[in-house]
Tab-separated table of C-alpha atoms and ligand atoms in Angstrom:
chain	number	residue	atom	x	y	z
A	310	MET	CA	28.217	12.279	-0.737
A	311	LEU	CA	25.284	13.939	1.005
A	312	PRO	CA	22.638	15.635	-1.099
A	313	HIS	CA	22.165	19.352	-0.623
A	314	PRO	CA	20.070	19.740	2.549
A	315	GLU	CA	17.342	21.696	0.723
A	316	PHE	CA	17.183	19.024	-1.939
A	317	ALA	CA	17.118	16.271	0.689
A	318	ALA	CA	14.342	18.016	2.594
A	319	MET	CA	12.237	18.309	-0.564
A	320	LEU	CA	12.820	14.670	-1.421
A	321	LEU	CA	11.735	13.494	2.022
A	322	ALA	CA	8.744	15.865	2.177
A	323	ASP	CA	7.289	14.632	-1.098
A	324	GLY	CA	3.844	13.223	-0.406
A	325	ARG	CA	4.550	10.552	-3.030
A	326	LEU	CA	7.513	9.157	-1.111
A	327	PRO	CA	6.925	5.401	-1.276
A	328	VAL	CA	6.517	4.690	2.432
A	329	GLY	CA	2.756	4.117	2.621
A	330	GLY	CA	1.865	7.623	3.784
A	331	HIS	CA	-1.002	7.864	1.313
A	332	THR	CA	-2.966	5.312	3.334
A	333	GLN	CA	-3.325	7.772	6.235
A	334	SER	CA	-5.102	11.069	6.758
A	335	ALA	CA	-3.172	12.472	9.760
A	336	GLY	CA	-6.223	11.967	11.935
A	337	LEU	CA	-8.630	13.824	9.652
A	338	GLU	CA	-10.916	10.979	8.643
A	339	PRO	CA	-11.255	9.799	12.252
A	340	ALA	CA	-12.080	13.387	13.257
A	341	LEU	CA	-14.733	13.792	10.559
A	342	LEU	CA	-16.268	10.432	11.433
A	343	GLY	CA	-16.194	11.549	15.067
A	344	GLY	CA	-18.246	14.623	14.243
A	345	LEU	CA	-15.771	17.382	13.382
A	346	GLU	CA	-17.348	19.910	11.020
A	347	PRO	CA	-15.388	20.382	7.783
A	348	ARG	CA	-15.263	24.144	8.412
A	349	ASP	CA	-13.238	23.399	11.556
A	350	ILE	CA	-10.478	21.523	9.728
A	351	PRO	CA	-8.021	24.462	9.927
A	352	ASP	CA	-8.510	24.410	13.712
A	353	LEU	CA	-7.722	20.703	13.707
A	354	ILE	CA	-4.451	21.490	11.930
A	355	THR	CA	-3.604	24.118	14.537
A	356	THR	CA	-4.435	21.773	17.399
A	357	ARG	CA	-2.300	19.003	15.973
A	358	LEU	CA	0.643	21.358	15.525
A	359	ARG	CA	0.363	22.351	19.200
A	360	THR	CA	0.065	18.798	20.516
A	361	VAL	CA	0.733	15.481	18.743
A	362	VAL	CA	2.962	17.012	16.079
A	363	LEU	CA	5.243	18.409	18.787
A	364	VAL	CA	5.598	14.887	20.147
A	365	ASP	CA	6.409	13.426	16.741
A	366	ALA	CA	8.709	16.242	15.650
A	367	GLY	CA	10.571	16.075	18.972
A	368	THR	CA	10.902	12.318	18.609
A	369	ALA	CA	12.323	12.685	15.102
A	370	VAL	CA	14.844	15.322	16.175
A	371	VAL	CA	16.092	13.139	19.023
A	372	ALA	CA	16.204	10.067	16.762
A	373	ARG	CA	18.272	12.059	14.290
A	374	HIS	CA	20.681	13.144	17.020
A	375	ARG	CA	21.013	9.614	18.391
A	376	THR	CA	21.648	8.198	14.934
A	377	MET	CA	24.398	10.735	14.266
A	378	ALA	CA	25.950	9.882	17.635
A	379	GLY	CA	25.852	6.160	16.894
A	380	LEU	CA	23.536	5.532	19.850
A	381	PRO	CA	20.635	3.053	19.939
A	382	LEU	CA	17.082	4.226	19.278
A	383	ASP	CA	15.165	1.992	21.684
A	384	ASP	CA	14.649	4.619	24.358
A	385	VAL	CA	13.584	7.183	21.747
A	386	GLN	CA	10.946	4.742	20.574
A	387	LEU	CA	9.890	4.103	24.191
A	388	ALA	CA	9.654	7.821	24.924
A	389	TRP	CA	7.460	8.238	21.843
A	390	ALA	CA	5.262	5.288	22.831
A	391	ALA	CA	4.820	6.674	26.345
A	392	ARG	CA	3.534	9.903	24.769
A	393	THR	CA	1.245	8.153	22.288
A	394	PRO	CA	-1.292	6.412	24.507
A	395	SER	CA	-3.550	4.710	21.934
A	396	GLU	CA	-2.264	1.433	20.543
A	397	VAL	CA	-4.285	2.185	17.408
A	398	VAL	CA	-2.393	5.430	16.841
A	399	ARG	CA	0.904	3.705	17.575
A	400	ALA	CA	0.128	0.899	15.129
A	401	ALA	CA	-0.720	3.387	12.371
A	402	SER	CA	2.524	5.245	12.950
A	403	ILE	CA	4.500	2.010	12.944
A	404	ALA	CA	2.921	0.927	9.658
A	405	VAL	CA	4.489	3.923	7.946
A	406	GLY	CA	7.638	3.722	10.063
A	407	ARG	CA	8.329	0.274	8.634
A	408	GLY	CA	7.897	1.604	5.104
A	409	GLN	CA	10.184	4.494	5.945
A	410	ARG	CA	12.849	2.142	7.298
A	411	ARG	CA	12.636	-0.011	4.178
A	412	LEU	CA	13.246	3.058	2.031
A	413	ALA	CA	16.075	4.324	4.263
A	414	GLN	CA	17.824	0.981	3.970
A	415	ARG	CA	17.386	1.065	0.223
A	416	LEU	CA	18.551	4.666	-0.272
A	417	TRP	CA	21.350	4.686	2.317
A	418	PRO	CA	22.543	1.114	2.782
A	419	GLY	CA	25.315	0.764	5.330
A	420	SER	CA	24.578	4.177	6.840
A	421	ALA	CA	24.344	4.890	10.561
A	422	ALA	CA	20.578	5.185	10.016
A	423	ALA	CA	20.367	1.741	8.454
A	424	SER	CA	22.235	0.193	11.384
A	425	ALA	CA	20.348	2.188	14.011
A	426	LEU	CA	16.957	1.188	12.575
A	427	ALA	CA	17.798	-2.446	11.867
A	428	PRO	CA	17.544	-3.814	15.427
A	429	LEU	CA	14.170	-2.163	16.151
A	430	ARG	CA	11.306	-4.605	15.850
A	431	ALA	CA	9.080	-2.015	14.200
A	432	PRO	CA	10.061	1.658	14.277
A	433	ALA	CA	7.541	4.425	14.850
A	434	ARG	CA	7.226	6.793	11.938
A	435	PRO	CA	9.042	9.726	13.621
A	436	VAL	CA	11.849	7.460	14.798
A	437	ALA	CA	12.404	6.194	11.252
A	438	VAL	CA	12.006	9.667	9.754
A	439	GLY	CA	14.489	11.168	12.220
A	440	SER	CA	17.024	8.466	11.548
A	441	MET	CA	16.555	8.854	7.799
A	442	ALA	CA	16.975	12.622	8.207
A	443	ALA	CA	20.408	11.904	9.679
A	444	ALA	CA	21.313	9.828	6.626
A	445	ALA	CA	20.038	12.543	4.292
A	446	GLY	CA	22.030	15.235	6.066
A	447	LEU	CA	19.155	17.269	7.518
A	448	ASP	CA	19.822	19.315	10.631
A	449	GLY	CA	17.475	19.288	13.622
A	450	ALA	CA	15.421	22.242	12.394
A	451	ARG	CA	14.879	20.752	8.946
A	452	THR	CA	13.965	17.439	10.553
A	453	ALA	CA	11.334	19.074	12.751
A	454	ARG	CA	9.982	21.086	9.817
A	455	LEU	CA	9.785	17.948	7.709
A	456	VAL	CA	7.660	16.125	10.284
A	457	ALA	CA	5.348	19.094	10.873
A	458	TYR	CA	4.980	19.883	7.161
A	459	ASP	CA	4.284	16.265	6.376
A	460	ASP	CA	1.540	16.090	8.982
A	461	VAL	CA	-0.231	19.122	7.571
A	462	GLN	CA	0.186	18.178	3.924
A	463	SER	CA	-1.051	14.629	4.555
A	464	LEU	CA	-4.113	16.050	6.241
A	465	CYS	CA	-4.729	18.529	3.408
A	466	ALA	CA	-4.334	15.847	0.735
A	467	ALA	CA	-6.766	13.602	2.617
A	468	ALA	CA	-9.259	16.450	2.987
A	469	LEU	CA	-9.673	16.547	-0.792
A	470	LYS	CA	-10.742	12.910	-0.765
A	471	LEU	CA	-13.089	13.327	2.177
A	472	CYS	CA	-14.814	16.697	1.699
A	473	PRO	CA	-16.059	18.677	-1.267
A	474	LEU	CA	-13.267	21.244	-1.552
A	475	ASP	CA	-11.392	23.336	-4.046
A	476	PRO	CA	-7.795	22.012	-4.070
A	477	ALA	CA	-6.585	25.602	-3.933
A	478	GLU	CA	-8.290	25.927	-0.569
A	479	THR	CA	-6.361	23.081	1.044
A	480	THR	CA	-3.139	24.493	-0.405
A	481	GLU	CA	-4.058	27.737	1.285
A	482	TRP	CA	-4.461	25.893	4.607
A	483	LEU	CA	-1.006	24.474	4.139
A	484	LEU	CA	0.460	27.896	3.447
A	485	HIS	CA	-1.280	29.378	6.456
A	486	ALA	CA	0.066	26.583	8.652
A	487	GLY	CA	3.581	27.919	8.017
A	488	PRO	CA	3.917	29.934	11.247
A	489	GLY	CA	2.539	27.020	13.295
A	490	VAL	CA	5.079	24.720	11.670
A	491	GLU	CA	7.893	27.152	12.519
A	492	ALA	CA	6.696	27.261	16.129
A	493	VAL	CA	7.166	23.488	16.230
A	494	VAL	CA	10.678	23.882	14.807
A	495	VAL	CA	11.596	26.437	17.468
A	496	ALA	CA	10.204	24.237	20.234
A	497	VAL	CA	12.030	21.007	19.396
A	498	ALA	CA	14.931	21.533	16.973
A	499	HIS	CA	17.543	21.628	19.753
A	500	LEU	CA	16.468	18.441	21.575
A	501	THR	CA	18.944	15.630	22.104
A	502	GLU	CA	17.476	13.532	24.934
A	503	PRO	CA	14.329	11.352	24.941
A	504	ASP	CA	13.272	12.920	28.237
A	505	GLY	CA	13.126	16.300	26.554
A	506	ILE	CA	10.511	15.250	23.985
A	507	PRO	CA	7.329	17.255	24.650
A	508	ALA	CA	4.643	15.229	26.387
A	509	LEU	CA	1.442	16.820	25.160
A	510	SER	CA	-1.781	15.077	24.441
A	511	ALA	CA	-4.986	15.843	22.586
A	512	PRO	CA	-7.492	13.481	24.193
A	513	LEU	CA	-10.403	14.118	21.837
A	514	LEU	CA	-8.258	13.659	18.725
A	515	GLU	CA	-6.775	10.513	20.228
A	516	GLN	CA	-10.211	9.174	21.095
A	517	TRP	CA	-11.412	9.754	17.542
A	518	GLN	CA	-8.356	7.977	16.146
A	519	HIS	CA	-8.663	5.187	18.654
A	520	ALA	CA	-12.199	4.472	17.400
A	521	HIS	CA	-11.228	4.532	13.722
A	522	PRO	CA	-10.859	0.786	13.100
A	523	THR	CA	-14.435	0.261	14.294
A	524	HIS	CA	-15.927	2.418	11.531
A	525	PRO	CA	-17.339	0.176	8.803
A	526	ARG	CA	-16.719	2.683	5.996
A	527	ARG	CA	-13.366	4.352	5.753
A	528	LEU	CA	-10.860	5.312	3.098
A	529	PHE	CA	-7.816	5.716	5.325
A	530	SER	CA	-6.181	3.456	7.871
A	531	ALA	CA	-5.695	6.369	10.309
B	497	MET	CA	12.799	-9.140	13.153
B	498	PRO	CA	13.469	-6.218	10.843
B	499	ASP	CA	11.502	-6.314	7.611
B	500	THR	CA	14.362	-6.270	5.195
B	501	THR	CA	16.275	-9.183	6.588
B	502	ARG	CA	13.267	-11.477	6.563
B	503	GLU	CA	14.078	-14.080	3.999
B	504	THR	CA	11.660	-16.633	5.404
B	505	SER	CA	10.133	-18.657	2.580
B	506	ARG	CA	8.821	-16.206	0.093
B	507	ALA	CA	5.516	-17.259	-1.452
B	508	PHE	CA	4.566	-16.879	-5.084
B	509	ARG	CA	2.756	-13.543	-5.132
B	510	LEU	CA	-0.107	-13.243	-7.570
B	511	GLY	CA	-1.947	-9.979	-8.212
B	512	VAL	CA	-5.584	-9.947	-9.304
B	513	ALA	CA	-6.642	-6.709	-10.984
B	514	GLY	CA	-9.524	-5.555	-13.147
B	515	PRO	CA	-12.545	-3.259	-13.173
B	516	VAL	CA	-15.129	-3.210	-10.382
B	517	GLY	CA	-17.375	-6.227	-10.102
B	518	THR	CA	-15.761	-8.376	-12.788
B	519	GLY	CA	-15.210	-11.222	-10.311
B	520	LYS	CA	-11.791	-10.721	-8.723
B	521	SER	CA	-12.909	-11.851	-5.258
B	522	SER	CA	-14.868	-14.733	-6.776
B	523	LEU	CA	-11.781	-15.858	-8.681
B	524	ILE	CA	-9.687	-15.749	-5.516
B	525	ALA	CA	-12.351	-17.736	-3.657
B	526	MET	CA	-12.357	-20.200	-6.535
B	527	VAL	CA	-8.586	-20.680	-6.355
B	528	CYS	CA	-8.837	-21.168	-2.578
B	529	ARG	CA	-11.559	-23.750	-3.062
B	530	GLU	CA	-9.690	-25.537	-5.829
B	531	LEU	CA	-6.188	-25.487	-4.366
B	532	GLY	CA	-6.665	-25.031	-0.609
B	533	ASP	CA	-5.942	-28.703	-0.008
B	534	GLU	CA	-2.650	-28.818	-1.865
B	535	LEU	CA	-1.215	-25.329	-1.362
B	536	GLN	CA	-0.660	-23.088	1.654
B	537	LEU	CA	-2.545	-19.901	0.762
B	538	GLY	CA	-2.885	-16.305	1.909
B	539	VAL	CA	-4.992	-13.402	0.613
B	540	ILE	CA	-4.646	-9.610	0.803
B	541	THR	CA	-7.575	-7.419	-0.278
B	542	ASN	CA	-7.423	-3.730	-1.182
B	543	ASP	CA	-10.883	-2.332	-0.761
B	544	ILE	CA	-11.513	1.233	-1.660
B	545	TYR	CA	-14.015	2.066	1.009
B	546	THR	CA	-14.692	-0.902	3.250
B	547	ASP	CA	-13.274	-4.271	4.084
B	548	GLU	CA	-16.152	-5.804	2.138
B	549	ASP	CA	-13.913	-8.023	-0.010
B	550	ALA	CA	-12.040	-9.414	2.980
B	551	ARG	CA	-15.313	-10.053	4.780
B	552	MET	CA	-16.893	-11.655	1.725
B	553	LEU	CA	-13.907	-13.972	1.334
B	554	ARG	CA	-13.884	-14.856	5.010
B	555	ALA	CA	-17.619	-15.543	4.862
B	556	ALA	CA	-17.112	-17.790	1.840
B	557	GLY	CA	-15.414	-20.189	4.244
B	558	VAL	CA	-12.806	-21.229	1.694
B	559	LEU	CA	-9.773	-20.204	3.761
B	560	ASP	CA	-8.843	-19.689	7.413
B	561	PRO	CA	-10.151	-16.121	8.071
B	562	ASP	CA	-6.824	-15.152	9.680
B	563	ARG	CA	-5.109	-15.701	6.344
B	564	ILE	CA	-7.241	-13.002	4.708
B	565	ARG	CA	-6.152	-9.448	5.435
B	566	ALA	CA	-7.469	-6.094	4.260
B	567	VAL	CA	-5.282	-3.112	3.416
B	568	GLU	CA	-6.732	0.406	3.299
B	569	THR	CA	-5.566	2.376	0.287
B	570	GLY	CA	-6.436	5.968	1.205
B	571	ALA	CA	-8.746	6.234	-1.811
B	572	CYS	CA	-5.772	5.511	-4.066
B	573	PRO	CA	-6.130	1.902	-5.245
B	574	HIS	CA	-3.768	2.597	-8.156
B	575	THR	CA	-1.099	3.997	-5.898
B	576	ALA	CA	-1.296	1.100	-3.461
B	577	ILE	CA	-0.473	-1.493	-6.103
B	578	ARG	CA	1.837	0.538	-8.289
B	579	ASP	CA	3.416	3.833	-7.172
B	580	ASP	CA	3.729	3.101	-3.462
B	581	VAL	CA	3.294	-0.558	-2.626
B	582	SER	CA	4.587	-0.224	0.965
B	583	ALA	CA	1.351	-1.077	2.776
B	584	ASN	CA	0.682	-4.104	0.573
B	585	LEU	CA	4.263	-5.321	0.680
B	586	LEU	CA	4.287	-5.249	4.479
B	587	ALA	CA	0.940	-7.065	4.576
B	588	VAL	CA	2.236	-9.774	2.218
B	589	GLU	CA	5.449	-10.187	4.200
B	590	ASP	CA	3.597	-10.335	7.511
B	591	LEU	CA	1.295	-12.994	6.138
B	592	GLU	CA	4.271	-14.969	4.819
B	593	ALA	CA	5.975	-14.709	8.201
B	594	ASP	CA	2.883	-15.516	10.289
B	595	PHE	CA	1.928	-18.597	8.278
B	596	ALA	CA	5.289	-19.731	6.950
B	597	PRO	CA	5.751	-21.440	4.648
B	598	LEU	CA	3.074	-20.154	2.265
B	599	ASP	CA	3.037	-21.280	-1.365
B	600	LEU	CA	0.793	-18.611	-2.808
B	601	VAL	CA	-0.348	-15.150	-1.704
B	602	MET	CA	-3.038	-13.524	-3.812
B	603	VAL	CA	-3.440	-9.739	-3.718
B	604	GLU	CA	-6.761	-8.329	-4.925
B	605	SER	CA	-6.566	-4.763	-6.172
B	606	GLY	CA	-9.322	-2.331	-5.312
B	607	GLY	CA	-11.646	-2.554	-8.316
B	608	ASP	CA	-10.695	0.276	-10.601
B	609	ASN	CA	-10.488	1.141	-14.251
B	610	LEU	CA	-8.687	-0.490	-17.137
B	611	THR	CA	-5.305	1.070	-16.498
B	612	ALA	CA	-4.416	-0.279	-13.046
B	613	THR	CA	-1.659	-2.879	-12.975
B	614	PHE	CA	0.581	-4.184	-10.206
B	615	SER	CA	4.173	-3.144	-9.714
B	616	PRO	CA	6.732	-5.934	-10.063
B	617	ALA	CA	7.961	-4.809	-6.638
B	618	LEU	CA	4.739	-6.240	-5.177
B	619	VAL	CA	3.771	-9.312	-7.218
B	620	ASP	CA	5.491	-11.971	-9.294
B	621	ALA	CA	2.637	-12.303	-11.755
B	622	GLN	CA	-0.796	-10.861	-12.301
B	623	VAL	CA	-4.210	-11.807	-13.586
B	624	PHE	CA	-6.372	-9.195	-15.228
B	625	VAL	CA	-10.087	-9.951	-14.901
B	626	LEU	CA	-12.760	-8.667	-17.298
B	627	ASP	CA	-16.294	-9.941	-17.617
B	628	VAL	CA	-18.660	-10.307	-20.542
B	629	ALA	CA	-21.181	-8.070	-18.798
B	630	GLY	CA	-18.799	-5.134	-19.155
B	631	GLY	CA	-19.397	-5.320	-22.903
B	632	GLY	CA	-17.736	-7.047	-25.834
B	633	ASP	CA	-15.647	-4.062	-26.835
B	634	VAL	CA	-13.710	-3.715	-23.566
B	635	VAL	CA	-10.956	-5.996	-24.829
B	636	ARG	CA	-10.481	-3.844	-27.932
B	637	LYS	CA	-10.123	-0.736	-25.770
B	638	GLY	CA	-7.002	-2.369	-24.406
B	639	GLY	CA	-4.650	-1.228	-21.691
B	640	PRO	CA	-1.525	-2.639	-20.093
B	641	GLY	CA	-3.430	-5.225	-18.050
B	642	ILE	CA	-5.388	-6.550	-20.990
B	643	SER	CA	-2.382	-6.672	-23.292
B	644	ARG	CA	0.346	-7.812	-20.975
B	645	ALA	CA	-0.892	-9.270	-17.685
B	646	ASP	CA	0.383	-12.819	-17.260
B	647	LEU	CA	-3.184	-14.056	-17.637
B	648	LEU	CA	-6.320	-12.397	-19.007
B	649	VAL	CA	-9.571	-13.821	-17.675
B	650	VAL	CA	-12.854	-13.086	-19.441
B	651	ASN	CA	-15.228	-14.002	-16.652
B	652	LYS	CA	-18.930	-14.855	-16.415
B	653	THR	CA	-19.116	-16.418	-19.876
B	654	ASP	CA	-22.389	-17.980	-18.704
B	655	LEU	CA	-23.939	-14.517	-18.877
B	656	ALA	CA	-22.941	-13.844	-22.486
B	657	PRO	CA	-26.322	-14.751	-24.043
B	658	TYR	CA	-28.115	-12.451	-21.606
B	659	VAL	CA	-25.997	-9.393	-22.276
B	660	GLY	CA	-25.779	-9.790	-26.044
B	661	VAL	CA	-22.057	-10.478	-26.099
B	662	ASP	CA	-20.222	-13.016	-28.250
B	663	ALA	CA	-17.885	-14.549	-25.662
B	664	ASP	CA	-15.848	-16.461	-28.253
B	665	LEU	CA	-15.221	-13.295	-30.232
B	666	MET	CA	-14.178	-11.517	-27.028
B	667	LEU	CA	-11.694	-14.307	-26.288
B	668	ARG	CA	-10.290	-14.200	-29.827
B	669	GLU	CA	-9.859	-10.444	-29.609
B	670	GLY	CA	-8.172	-10.928	-26.262
B	671	GLN	CA	-5.751	-13.381	-27.834
B	672	ASP	CA	-5.047	-10.962	-30.693
B	673	ALA	CA	-4.291	-8.157	-28.260
B	674	ARG	CA	-1.877	-10.316	-26.265
B	675	ASP	CA	0.677	-11.773	-28.648
B	676	GLY	CA	0.044	-15.311	-27.514
B	677	ARG	CA	-0.126	-14.692	-23.781
B	678	PRO	CA	-2.822	-16.846	-22.169
B	679	VAL	CA	-6.524	-15.978	-22.057
B	680	ILE	CA	-9.117	-17.983	-20.173
B	681	GLY	CA	-12.864	-17.665	-20.670
B	682	LEU	CA	-14.107	-18.434	-17.176
B	683	SER	CA	-17.409	-19.209	-15.551
B	684	ARG	CA	-18.027	-20.781	-12.206
B	685	THR	CA	-20.697	-22.863	-13.922
B	686	ASP	CA	-18.198	-24.288	-16.438
B	687	PRO	CA	-15.983	-26.920	-14.764
B	688	ASP	CA	-13.601	-27.115	-17.729
B	689	SER	CA	-12.792	-23.421	-17.466
B	690	VAL	CA	-12.278	-23.762	-13.720
B	691	ALA	CA	-9.870	-26.635	-14.381
B	692	GLU	CA	-7.994	-24.455	-16.866
B	693	LEU	CA	-7.564	-21.694	-14.274
B	694	ARG	CA	-6.491	-24.237	-11.676
B	695	ALA	CA	-3.849	-25.664	-14.013
B	696	TRP	CA	-2.509	-22.213	-14.858
B	697	VAL	CA	-2.084	-21.273	-11.193
B	698	LEU	CA	-0.376	-24.567	-10.379
B	699	ALA	CA	1.982	-24.169	-13.319
B	700	MET	CA	2.904	-20.643	-12.222
B	701	VAL	CA	3.548	-21.737	-8.637
B	702	ALA	CA	5.718	-24.590	-9.911
B	703	SER	CA	7.627	-22.315	-12.247
B	704	HIS	CA	8.244	-19.865	-9.394
B	705	ARG	CA	9.511	-22.697	-7.193
B	706	ASP	CA	11.889	-23.924	-9.868
B	707	GLY	CA	13.176	-20.424	-10.311
B	708	HIS	CA	12.053	-20.330	-13.934
B	709	HIS	CA	9.468	-17.636	-13.541
B	710	VAL	CA	10.717	-14.113	-14.239
B	711	PRO	CA	8.292	-11.341	-13.284
B	712	VAL	CA	7.278	-9.203	-16.242
B	713	ASP	CA	5.848	-5.755	-15.785
B	714	PRO	CA	2.786	-5.097	-17.954
B	715	GLY	CA	3.988	-1.525	-17.989
B	716	PRO	CA	2.757	1.775	-16.721
B	717	MET	CA	-0.668	3.177	-17.283
B	718	ALA	CA	-0.130	4.506	-20.778
B	719	PRO	CA	0.351	1.674	-23.275
B	720	HIS	CA	3.778	1.568	-24.926
B	721	SER	CA	4.951	0.432	-28.287
B	722	HIS	CA	5.832	-3.227	-28.506
B	723	ALA	CA	9.433	-2.573	-29.403
B	724	GLY	CA	10.110	-0.795	-26.112
B	725	ASP	CA	8.246	-3.210	-23.885
B	726	GLY	CA	10.653	-6.087	-23.658
B	727	ALA	CA	13.557	-3.934	-22.610
B	728	ARG	CA	11.424	-2.002	-20.201
B	729	ALA	CA	9.991	-5.037	-18.469
B	730	HIS	CA	13.440	-6.470	-18.166
B	731	SER	CA	15.011	-3.472	-16.552
B	732	HIS	CA	12.178	-3.394	-14.017
B	733	VAL	CA	12.988	-6.882	-12.906
B	734	HIS	CA	16.596	-6.114	-12.265
B	735	ASP	CA	16.376	-2.751	-10.619
B	736	GLY	CA	13.173	-3.506	-8.713
B	737	GLY	CA	12.594	-2.653	-5.049
B	738	ASP	CA	13.690	-4.877	-2.235
B	739	GLY	CA	10.445	-6.784	-2.686
B	740	VAL	CA	11.764	-8.218	-5.924
B	741	HIS	CA	13.956	-11.236	-5.605
B	742	ALA	CA	15.267	-12.877	-8.692
B	743	HIS	CA	15.151	-16.577	-7.881
C	1296	GTP	N1	-22.946	-15.314	-13.556
C	1296	GTP	C1	-21.758	-15.253	-12.975
C	1296	GTP	N2	-21.564	-14.342	-12.013
C	1296	GTP	C2	-20.335	-14.292	-11.430
C	1296	GTP	C3	-19.269	-15.152	-11.813
C	1296	GTP	N3	-18.181	-14.824	-11.062
C	1296	GTP	C4	-18.562	-13.811	-10.240
C	1296	GTP	N4	-19.859	-13.495	-10.458
C	1296	GTP	C5	-20.653	-12.461	-9.741
C	1296	GTP	O1	-20.156	-11.180	-10.049
C	1296	GTP	C6	-20.370	-10.292	-8.954
C	1296	GTP	C7	-19.085	-9.576	-8.604
C	1296	GTP	O2	-18.137	-10.536	-8.171
C	1296	GTP	P1	-16.913	-10.157	-7.219
C	1296	GTP	O3	-16.097	-11.396	-7.138
C	1296	GTP	O4	-17.393	-9.549	-5.978
C	1296	GTP	O5	-16.218	-9.061	-8.121
C	1296	GTP	P2	-14.948	-8.146	-7.762
C	1296	GTP	O6	-14.216	-7.930	-9.032
C	1296	GTP	O7	-14.217	-8.736	-6.627
C	1296	GTP	O8	-15.669	-6.827	-7.303
C	1296	GTP	P3	-15.014	-5.542	-6.579
C	1296	GTP	O9	-14.064	-6.071	-5.553
C	1296	GTP	O10	-16.177	-4.838	-5.997
C	1296	GTP	O11	-14.349	-4.769	-7.659
C	1296	GTP	C8	-20.904	-11.152	-7.809
C	1296	GTP	O12	-22.286	-10.997	-7.746
C	1296	GTP	C9	-20.520	-12.558	-8.244
C	1296	GTP	O13	-21.395	-13.538	-7.732
C	1296	GTP	C10	-19.528	-16.105	-12.857
C	1296	GTP	O14	-18.677	-16.905	-13.253
C	1296	GTP	N5	-20.777	-16.095	-13.403
C	1297	MG	MG1	-13.718	-7.853	-4.827
């Protein structure tokens, strides 16, 4: 039996979900090391929601649709990879995608998601999340919201480790990101085809992330 | 190949935890030096801020540098070995797959406080490392690692006279706190103690191979009463994550 969709969405959005998400900062640490001023972090959130998050949320929505339809996920993964130019960024996403797949197979063994994810060598995070969303019974809108919310909350949680901040302030950022998250939902929730996944890029953010492994002192893997 | 169907030769996975600077990396280097000729080894480090430990171990020249991998923990060394072991589990499995068959993979936790212990979903057994320089009363303060890790090491016994600590007393108190579980007073300058550590590791690897070894969870961060512990550790073994394989 499927969990209630609200319940399922909360479960999957929990920052403590054991998929390795805590090892990443949604691009914040790379940005700070690249010279972003802490006061500009809310702008970074906005920029991500308008660019890379649209790519990931769109990928997840299409992966969800494909999983429900019993179709393979390879071309969803390829479409995502084509829109994620840095191999460093792809590797970071895949690191969590593998954790996400492991959990999906544990929570929903024998599901369409488990079979769709199994043949992939190493699923990207949004591909695994989208497929898992299918198993959990989320619709396209909830899937997109999950990906966008998770990006912002990961960044906010990481900010507390990286900058001197009042935790209430980062929670405020998250709250204020609500409309931006809903804009992502509106833009991608209906997608069904890999070709329809938005193809936006944020070159400076990607460059910062691409350089991350070369920094000698870092807390996060991405 | 998908992660969860990889059944390729699972190594004995040994966690090494303990406070900062007590000698976790040194102990791992020691095991590599002592057993590198007879066992196929791999090492995962969990640094908090750098890949210092991985680099130090590679520089020690005791193991092929490719067999030493660093995992970033997002400033949460506890989480990475206990609440969400995903990143470490994948690193261990990748190492096992890339260098199959490995006999032993050691995972060093990011140096932290007294309460950090490994999840049984990540390791088969764990060593908790203290040192005499941390003070003679650390053992009495206790914690799940001190009381119930598979092995308690009191390291740097050679320093005891210089820091005003009675190493023998510390070892006795360690034994008292552990209900007969093993304690080794270790120093790299004391060959007998090194031999003792070597023998313990070999015995654990052998017991894992024979299928006799059953992982026991030292328990969560807050110490529990003794009555509850046995049952608790047991249930963890059986309902553990897909990283736990009863052999
Ligand atoms: N005197 C003495 N020093 C030792 C011994 N073992 C380790 N040390 C020293 O203790 C210091 C810390 O050792 P590490 O092995 O780096 O300790 P660690 O627990 O890995 O440290 P973190 O990873 O930073 O938490 C180093 O300077 C070692 O040389 C020993 O047996 N005797
Ligand atoms: Mg170390």
